[in-house]
mmCIF file of C-alpha atoms in Angstrom:
data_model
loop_
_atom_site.group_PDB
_atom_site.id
_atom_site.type_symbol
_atom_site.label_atom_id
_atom_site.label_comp_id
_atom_site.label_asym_id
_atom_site.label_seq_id
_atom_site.Cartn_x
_atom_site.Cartn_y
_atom_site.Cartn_z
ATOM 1 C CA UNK A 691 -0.995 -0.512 -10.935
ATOM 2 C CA UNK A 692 -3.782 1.719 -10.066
ATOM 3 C CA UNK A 693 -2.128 2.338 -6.320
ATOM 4 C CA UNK A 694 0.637 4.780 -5.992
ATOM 5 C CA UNK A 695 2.257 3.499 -2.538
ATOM 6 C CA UNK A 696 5.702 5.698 -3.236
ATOM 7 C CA UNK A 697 4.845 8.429 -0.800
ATOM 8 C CA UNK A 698 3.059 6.330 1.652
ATOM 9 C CA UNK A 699 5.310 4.992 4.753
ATOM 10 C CA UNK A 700 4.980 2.955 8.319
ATOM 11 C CA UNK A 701 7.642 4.559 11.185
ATOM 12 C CA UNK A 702 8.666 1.948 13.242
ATOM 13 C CA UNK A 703 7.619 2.911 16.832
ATOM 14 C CA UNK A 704 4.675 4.316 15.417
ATOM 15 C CA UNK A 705 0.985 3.642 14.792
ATOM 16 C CA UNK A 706 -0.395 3.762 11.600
ATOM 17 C CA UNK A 707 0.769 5.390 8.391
ATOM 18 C CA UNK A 708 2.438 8.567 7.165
ATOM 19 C CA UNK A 709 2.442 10.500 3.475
ATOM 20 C CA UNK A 710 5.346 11.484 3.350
ATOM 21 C CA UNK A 711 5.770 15.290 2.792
ATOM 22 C CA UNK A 712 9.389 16.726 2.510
ATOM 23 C CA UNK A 713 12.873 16.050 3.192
ATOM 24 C CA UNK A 714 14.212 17.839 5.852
ATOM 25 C CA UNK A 715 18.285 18.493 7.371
ATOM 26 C CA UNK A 716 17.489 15.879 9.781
ATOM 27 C CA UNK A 717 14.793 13.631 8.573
ATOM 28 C CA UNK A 718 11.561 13.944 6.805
ATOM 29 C CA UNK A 719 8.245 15.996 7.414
ATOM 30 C CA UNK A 720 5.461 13.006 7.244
ATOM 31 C CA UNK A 721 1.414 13.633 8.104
ATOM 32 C CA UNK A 722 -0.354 10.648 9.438
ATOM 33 C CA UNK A 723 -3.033 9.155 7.687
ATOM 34 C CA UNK A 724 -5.911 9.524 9.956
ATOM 35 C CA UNK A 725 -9.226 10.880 11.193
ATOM 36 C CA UNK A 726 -7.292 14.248 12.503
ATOM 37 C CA UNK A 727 -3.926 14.174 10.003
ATOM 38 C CA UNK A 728 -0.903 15.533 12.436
ATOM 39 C CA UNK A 729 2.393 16.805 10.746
ATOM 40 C CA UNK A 730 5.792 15.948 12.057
ATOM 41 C CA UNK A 731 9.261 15.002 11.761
ATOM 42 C CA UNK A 732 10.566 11.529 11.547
ATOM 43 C CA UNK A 733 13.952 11.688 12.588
ATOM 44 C CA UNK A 734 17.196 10.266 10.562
ATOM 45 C CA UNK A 735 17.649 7.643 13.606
ATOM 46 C CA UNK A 736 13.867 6.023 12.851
ATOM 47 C CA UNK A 737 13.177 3.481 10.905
ATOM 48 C CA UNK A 738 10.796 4.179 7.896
ATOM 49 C CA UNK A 739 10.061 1.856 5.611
ATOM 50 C CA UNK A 740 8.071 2.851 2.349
ATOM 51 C CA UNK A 741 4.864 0.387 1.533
ATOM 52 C CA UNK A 742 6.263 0.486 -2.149
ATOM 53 C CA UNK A 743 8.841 -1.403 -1.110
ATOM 54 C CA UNK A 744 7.096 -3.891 0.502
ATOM 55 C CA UNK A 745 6.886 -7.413 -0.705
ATOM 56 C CA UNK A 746 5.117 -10.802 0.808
ATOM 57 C CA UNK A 747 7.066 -13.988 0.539
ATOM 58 C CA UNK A 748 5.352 -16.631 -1.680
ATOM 59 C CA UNK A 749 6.570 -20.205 -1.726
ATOM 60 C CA UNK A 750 8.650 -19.963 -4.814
ATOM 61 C CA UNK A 751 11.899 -18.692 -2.978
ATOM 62 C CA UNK A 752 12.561 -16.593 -6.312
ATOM 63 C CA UNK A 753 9.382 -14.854 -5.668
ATOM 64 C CA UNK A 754 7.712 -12.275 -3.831
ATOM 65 C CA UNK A 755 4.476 -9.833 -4.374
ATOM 66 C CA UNK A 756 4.509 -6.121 -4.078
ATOM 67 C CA UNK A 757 2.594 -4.787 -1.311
ATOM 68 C CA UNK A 758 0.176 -2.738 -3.805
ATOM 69 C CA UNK A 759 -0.561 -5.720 -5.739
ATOM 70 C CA UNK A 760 -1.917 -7.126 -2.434
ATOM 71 C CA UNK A 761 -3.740 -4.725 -1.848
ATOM 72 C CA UNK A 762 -5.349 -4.775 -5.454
ATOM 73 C CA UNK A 763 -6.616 -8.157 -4.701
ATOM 74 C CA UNK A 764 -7.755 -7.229 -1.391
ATOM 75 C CA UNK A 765 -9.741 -4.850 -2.987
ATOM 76 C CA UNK A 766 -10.886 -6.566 -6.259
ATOM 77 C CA UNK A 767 -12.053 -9.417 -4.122
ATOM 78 C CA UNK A 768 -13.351 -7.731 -0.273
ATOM 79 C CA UNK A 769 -14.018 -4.411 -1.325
ATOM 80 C CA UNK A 770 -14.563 -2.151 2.396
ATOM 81 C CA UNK A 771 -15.673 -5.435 3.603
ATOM 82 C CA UNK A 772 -12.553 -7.769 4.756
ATOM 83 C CA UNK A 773 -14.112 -11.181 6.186
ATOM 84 C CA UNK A 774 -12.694 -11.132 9.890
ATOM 85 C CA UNK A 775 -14.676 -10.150 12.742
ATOM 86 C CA UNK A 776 -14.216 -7.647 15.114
ATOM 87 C CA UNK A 777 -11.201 -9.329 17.273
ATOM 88 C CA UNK A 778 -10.088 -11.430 14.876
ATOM 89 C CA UNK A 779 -8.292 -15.030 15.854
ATOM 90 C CA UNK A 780 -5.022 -16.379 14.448
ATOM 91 C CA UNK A 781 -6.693 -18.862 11.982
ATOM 92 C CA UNK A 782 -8.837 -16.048 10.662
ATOM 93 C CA UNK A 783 -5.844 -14.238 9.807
ATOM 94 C CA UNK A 784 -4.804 -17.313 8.076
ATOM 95 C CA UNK A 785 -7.494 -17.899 6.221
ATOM 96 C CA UNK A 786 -8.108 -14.260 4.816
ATOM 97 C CA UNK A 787 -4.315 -14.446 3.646
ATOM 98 C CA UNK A 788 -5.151 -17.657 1.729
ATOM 99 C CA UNK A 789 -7.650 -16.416 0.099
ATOM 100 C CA UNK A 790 -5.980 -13.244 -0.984
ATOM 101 C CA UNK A 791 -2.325 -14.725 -1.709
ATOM 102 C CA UNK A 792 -2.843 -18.701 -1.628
ATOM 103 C CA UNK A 793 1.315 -19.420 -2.475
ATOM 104 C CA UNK A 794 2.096 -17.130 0.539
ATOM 105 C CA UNK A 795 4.830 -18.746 2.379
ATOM 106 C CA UNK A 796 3.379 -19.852 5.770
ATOM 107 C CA UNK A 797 6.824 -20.129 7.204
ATOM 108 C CA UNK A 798 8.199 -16.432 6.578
ATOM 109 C CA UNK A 799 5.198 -14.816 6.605
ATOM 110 C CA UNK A 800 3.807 -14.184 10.605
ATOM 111 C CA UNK A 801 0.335 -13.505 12.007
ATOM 112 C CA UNK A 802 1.459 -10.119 13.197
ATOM 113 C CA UNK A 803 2.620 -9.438 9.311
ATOM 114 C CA UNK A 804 -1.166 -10.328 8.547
ATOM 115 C CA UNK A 805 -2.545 -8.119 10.777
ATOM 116 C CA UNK A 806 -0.292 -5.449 10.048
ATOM 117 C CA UNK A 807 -1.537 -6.116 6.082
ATOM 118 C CA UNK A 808 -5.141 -6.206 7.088
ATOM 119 C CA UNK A 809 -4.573 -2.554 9.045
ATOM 120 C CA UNK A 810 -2.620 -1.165 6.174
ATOM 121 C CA UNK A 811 -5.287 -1.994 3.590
ATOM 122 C CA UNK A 812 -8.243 -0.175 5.654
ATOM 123 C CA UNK A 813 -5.778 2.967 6.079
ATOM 124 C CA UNK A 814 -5.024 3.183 2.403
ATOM 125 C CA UNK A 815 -7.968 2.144 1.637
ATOM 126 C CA UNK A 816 -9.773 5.396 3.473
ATOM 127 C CA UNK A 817 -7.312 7.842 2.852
ATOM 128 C CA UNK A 818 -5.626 7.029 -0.116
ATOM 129 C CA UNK A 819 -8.379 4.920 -2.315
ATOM 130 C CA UNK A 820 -8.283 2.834 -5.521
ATOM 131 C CA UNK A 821 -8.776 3.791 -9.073
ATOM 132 C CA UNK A 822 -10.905 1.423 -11.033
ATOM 133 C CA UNK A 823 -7.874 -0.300 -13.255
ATOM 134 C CA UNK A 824 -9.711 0.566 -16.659
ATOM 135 C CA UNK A 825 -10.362 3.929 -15.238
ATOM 136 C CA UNK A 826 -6.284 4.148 -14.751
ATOM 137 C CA UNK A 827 -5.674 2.932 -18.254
ATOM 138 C CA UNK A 828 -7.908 4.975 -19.945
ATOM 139 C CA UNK A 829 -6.532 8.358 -18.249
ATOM 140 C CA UNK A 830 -3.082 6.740 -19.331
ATOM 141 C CA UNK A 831 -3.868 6.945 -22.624
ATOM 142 C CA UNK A 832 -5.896 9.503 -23.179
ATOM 143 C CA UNK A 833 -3.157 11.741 -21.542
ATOM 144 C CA UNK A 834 -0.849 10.442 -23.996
ATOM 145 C CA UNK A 835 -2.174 12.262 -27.032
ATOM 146 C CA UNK A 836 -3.438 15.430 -25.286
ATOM 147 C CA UNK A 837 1.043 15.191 -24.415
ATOM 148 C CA UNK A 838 1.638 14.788 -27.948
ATOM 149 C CA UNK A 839 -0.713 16.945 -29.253
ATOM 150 C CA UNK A 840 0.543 20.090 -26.927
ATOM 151 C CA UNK A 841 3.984 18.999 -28.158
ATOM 152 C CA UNK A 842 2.955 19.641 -31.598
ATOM 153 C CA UNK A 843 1.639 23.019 -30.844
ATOM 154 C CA UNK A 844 4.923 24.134 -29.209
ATOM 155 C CA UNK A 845 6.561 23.014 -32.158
ATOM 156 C CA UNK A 846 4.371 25.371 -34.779
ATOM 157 C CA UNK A 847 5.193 28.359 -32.976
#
């Protein structure tokens, strides 16, 4: 997947998102992702839940899709440009999530989860980006043999 979403997280109490940093004794050190990125401590006793865990119900009750892959759709098919207006309306909400995920399960799956999606995406979107998937593949590879190659060189000394 050409997002990493391991180290990103949403603090329940609080706006936005956080990278998260380092462990500390009581909690972790987490930096918001914003205009003016603050450092601080999200305590033991919060709830923190990493994006890379994060699934959306489908209708198939066997199934559900990763938050990143989401967000890869979002961005193969939107780009920076998501199709709601400024203050957008429930059915908008709707609508945007059919077109992006169109076996969602309408049931399970609430407004406020849509606009919490739609917020998420423009975050990560801004301070975390998106790798162009061949671009991802290619460095895969090609880091494979420059691996195998310094392997090699170990080995002849």
């Amino acid at each position: 997947m050409p997002i990493d979403l391991r180290q990103v997280a949403a603090i329940s109490g609080m706006n936005g998102l956080y990278r998260v940093v380092a462990p500390t004794r009581t909690g972790v050190i987490v930096e918001s992702l914003s205009e003016k990125p603050q450092r601080l401590v999200a305590q033991a006793r919060q709830r923190m839940s990493l994006l890379d865990e994060i699934s959306i119900y489908t209708t198939d009750e066997e199934t559900t899709v990763p938050l990143a892959e989401v967000f890869d759709r979002i961005n193969e098919k939107f780009g920076d440009n998501l199709p709601l207006s400024e203050k957008p309306a429930d059915h908008e909400y709707k609508a945007f999530m059919e077109e992006v995920l169109p076996d969602f399960d309408e049931e399970r799956v609430y407004v406020s989860d849509m606009k919490k999606l739609a917020n998420w995406y423009k975050i990560v979107k801004q301070h975390i980006g998106f790798k162009a998937a061949e671009k991802a593949e290619t460095e895969a590879t090609d880091a494979q043999p420059e691996a195998e190659e310094g392997k090699k060189a170990k080995k002849k000394k």
